[in-house]
Amino acid sequence: LLDKPDVRTLARCLYDDLKDAIQRGALPPIDTALFAAALSGVAFEVSVMMIARDPVEADAAADFATRLMLGGLTGMGAR
């Protein structure tokens, strides 16, 4: 997918935003490229599952992905 200019631009913006957040201390110092790849993978796969469901629950899918990526498995406990 990174051979597509629009996807490459979005990936670069995500990487730059994460790098900035790490430098500001908003995120812990982690491997920015791997984290960007993980975020992209989660976003893609969750979106595939979301649209396969009936009804489509975009808010629930976004909440799931956000809690997973910001809290890891410990953030996935009962709500």
PDB file of C-alpha atoms in Angstrom:
ATOM      1  CA  LEU A   1       0.000   0.000   0.000  1.00  0.00           C
ATOM      2  CA  LEU A   2       2.893   2.385   0.611  1.00  0.00           C
ATOM      3  CA  ASP A   3       3.474   2.614  -3.142  1.00  0.00           C
ATOM      4  CA  LYS A   4       0.327   4.735  -3.365  1.00  0.00           C
ATOM      5  CA  PRO A   5       1.153   8.447  -2.923  1.00  0.00           C
ATOM      6  CA  ASP A   6      -1.862   9.242  -0.733  1.00  0.00           C
ATOM      7  CA  VAL A   7      -1.204   6.312   1.598  1.00  0.00           C
ATOM      8  CA  ARG A   8       2.499   7.183   1.759  1.00  0.00           C
ATOM      9  CA  THR A   9       1.588  10.774   2.696  1.00  0.00           C
ATOM     10  CA  LEU A  10      -0.783   9.629   5.442  1.00  0.00           C
ATOM     11  CA  ALA A  11       1.824   7.210   6.798  1.00  0.00           C
ATOM     12  CA  ARG A  12       4.418   9.984   6.897  1.00  0.00           C
ATOM     13  CA  CYS A  13       2.010  12.325   8.691  1.00  0.00           C
ATOM     14  CA  LEU A  14       1.243   9.647  11.283  1.00  0.00           C
ATOM     15  CA  TYR A  15       4.948   8.990  11.814  1.00  0.00           C
ATOM     16  CA  ASP A  16       5.675  12.713  12.179  1.00  0.00           C
ATOM     17  CA  ASP A  17       2.783  13.201  14.623  1.00  0.00           C
ATOM     18  CA  LEU A  18       3.949  10.277  16.755  1.00  0.00           C
ATOM     19  CA  LYS A  19       7.541  11.526  16.722  1.00  0.00           C
ATOM     20  CA  ASP A  20       6.325  14.947  17.844  1.00  0.00           C
ATOM     21  CA  ALA A  21       4.178  13.444  20.618  1.00  0.00           C
ATOM     22  CA  ILE A  22       7.181  11.467  21.878  1.00  0.00           C
ATOM     23  CA  GLN A  23       9.391  14.564  21.867  1.00  0.00           C
ATOM     24  CA  ARG A  24       6.727  16.497  23.825  1.00  0.00           C
ATOM     25  CA  GLY A  25       6.444  13.672  26.360  1.00  0.00           C
ATOM     26  CA  ALA A  26       2.830  12.877  25.444  1.00  0.00           C
ATOM     27  CA  LEU A  27       3.897   9.337  24.491  1.00  0.00           C
ATOM     28  CA  PRO A  28       6.661   7.223  25.977  1.00  0.00           C
ATOM     29  CA  PRO A  29       9.922   6.890  24.018  1.00  0.00           C
ATOM     30  CA  ILE A  30       9.150   3.930  21.763  1.00  0.00           C
ATOM     31  CA  ASP A  31      10.108   2.818  18.261  1.00  0.00           C
ATOM     32  CA  THR A  32       8.113   5.307  16.201  1.00  0.00           C
ATOM     33  CA  ALA A  33       8.165   3.304  12.965  1.00  0.00           C
ATOM     34  CA  LEU A  34       6.945   0.128  14.651  1.00  0.00           C
ATOM     35  CA  PHE A  35       4.249   1.989  16.577  1.00  0.00           C
ATOM     36  CA  ALA A  36       3.040   3.713  13.396  1.00  0.00           C
ATOM     37  CA  ALA A  37       2.904   0.328  11.663  1.00  0.00           C
ATOM     38  CA  ALA A  38       1.000  -1.195  14.588  1.00  0.00           C
ATOM     39  CA  LEU A  39      -1.511   1.666  14.630  1.00  0.00           C
ATOM     40  CA  SER A  40      -2.019   1.377  10.883  1.00  0.00           C
ATOM     41  CA  GLY A  41      -2.476  -2.382  11.073  1.00  0.00           C
ATOM     42  CA  VAL A  42      -4.999  -2.155  13.887  1.00  0.00           C
ATOM     43  CA  ALA A  43      -6.915   0.606  12.115  1.00  0.00           C
ATOM     44  CA  PHE A  44      -7.071  -1.362   8.873  1.00  0.00           C
ATOM     45  CA  GLU A  45      -8.061  -4.700  10.401  1.00  0.00           C
ATOM     46  CA  VAL A  46     -10.621  -3.216  12.778  1.00  0.00           C
ATOM     47  CA  SER A  47     -12.188  -1.309   9.874  1.00  0.00           C
ATOM     48  CA  VAL A  48     -12.443  -4.537   7.844  1.00  0.00           C
ATOM     49  CA  MET A  49     -14.220  -6.282  10.712  1.00  0.00           C
ATOM     50  CA  MET A  50     -16.400  -3.247  11.385  1.00  0.00           C
ATOM     51  CA  ILE A  51     -17.836  -3.104   7.862  1.00  0.00           C
ATOM     52  CA  ALA A  52     -18.408  -6.880   7.834  1.00  0.00           C
ATOM     53  CA  ARG A  53     -20.801  -6.544  10.778  1.00  0.00           C
ATOM     54  CA  ASP A  54     -24.448  -5.664  10.674  1.00  0.00           C
ATOM     55  CA  PRO A  55     -25.071  -3.135  11.969  1.00  0.00           C
ATOM     56  CA  VAL A  56     -21.844  -1.227  11.380  1.00  0.00           C
ATOM     57  CA  GLU A  57     -20.819   0.361  14.685  1.00  0.00           C
ATOM     58  CA  ALA A  58     -18.114   2.893  13.847  1.00  0.00           C
ATOM     59  CA  ASP A  59     -18.053   4.456  17.320  1.00  0.00           C
ATOM     60  CA  ALA A  60     -17.618   1.073  18.998  1.00  0.00           C
ATOM     61  CA  ALA A  61     -14.836   0.117  16.588  1.00  0.00           C
ATOM     62  CA  ALA A  62     -13.020   3.417  17.142  1.00  0.00           C
ATOM     63  CA  ASP A  63     -13.386   3.068  20.909  1.00  0.00           C
ATOM     64  CA  PHE A  64     -12.019  -0.487  20.796  1.00  0.00           C
ATOM     65  CA  ALA A  65      -8.995   0.472  18.695  1.00  0.00           C
ATOM     66  CA  THR A  66      -8.268   3.538  20.830  1.00  0.00           C
ATOM     67  CA  ARG A  67      -8.438   1.635  24.117  1.00  0.00           C
ATOM     68  CA  LEU A  68      -6.284  -1.178  22.715  1.00  0.00           C
ATOM     69  CA  MET A  69      -3.576   1.086  21.348  1.00  0.00           C
ATOM     70  CA  LEU A  70      -3.438   3.455  24.333  1.00  0.00           C
ATOM     71  CA  GLY A  71      -3.942   0.922  27.108  1.00  0.00           C
ATOM     72  CA  GLY A  72      -2.689  -2.373  25.719  1.00  0.00           C
ATOM     73  CA  LEU A  73      -4.489  -5.440  26.961  1.00  0.00           C
ATOM     74  CA  THR A  74      -4.761  -3.944  30.451  1.00  0.00           C
ATOM     75  CA  GLY A  75      -6.888  -1.176  28.949  1.00  0.00           C
ATOM     76  CA  MET A  76      -9.312  -3.695  27.493  1.00  0.00           C
ATOM     77  CA  GLY A  77     -11.001  -4.684  30.755  1.00  0.00           C
ATOM     78  CA  ALA A  78     -14.700  -4.444  31.398  1.00  0.00           C
ATOM     79  CA  ARG A  79     -16.236  -1.018  30.971  1.00  0.00           C
TER      80      ARG A  79
END
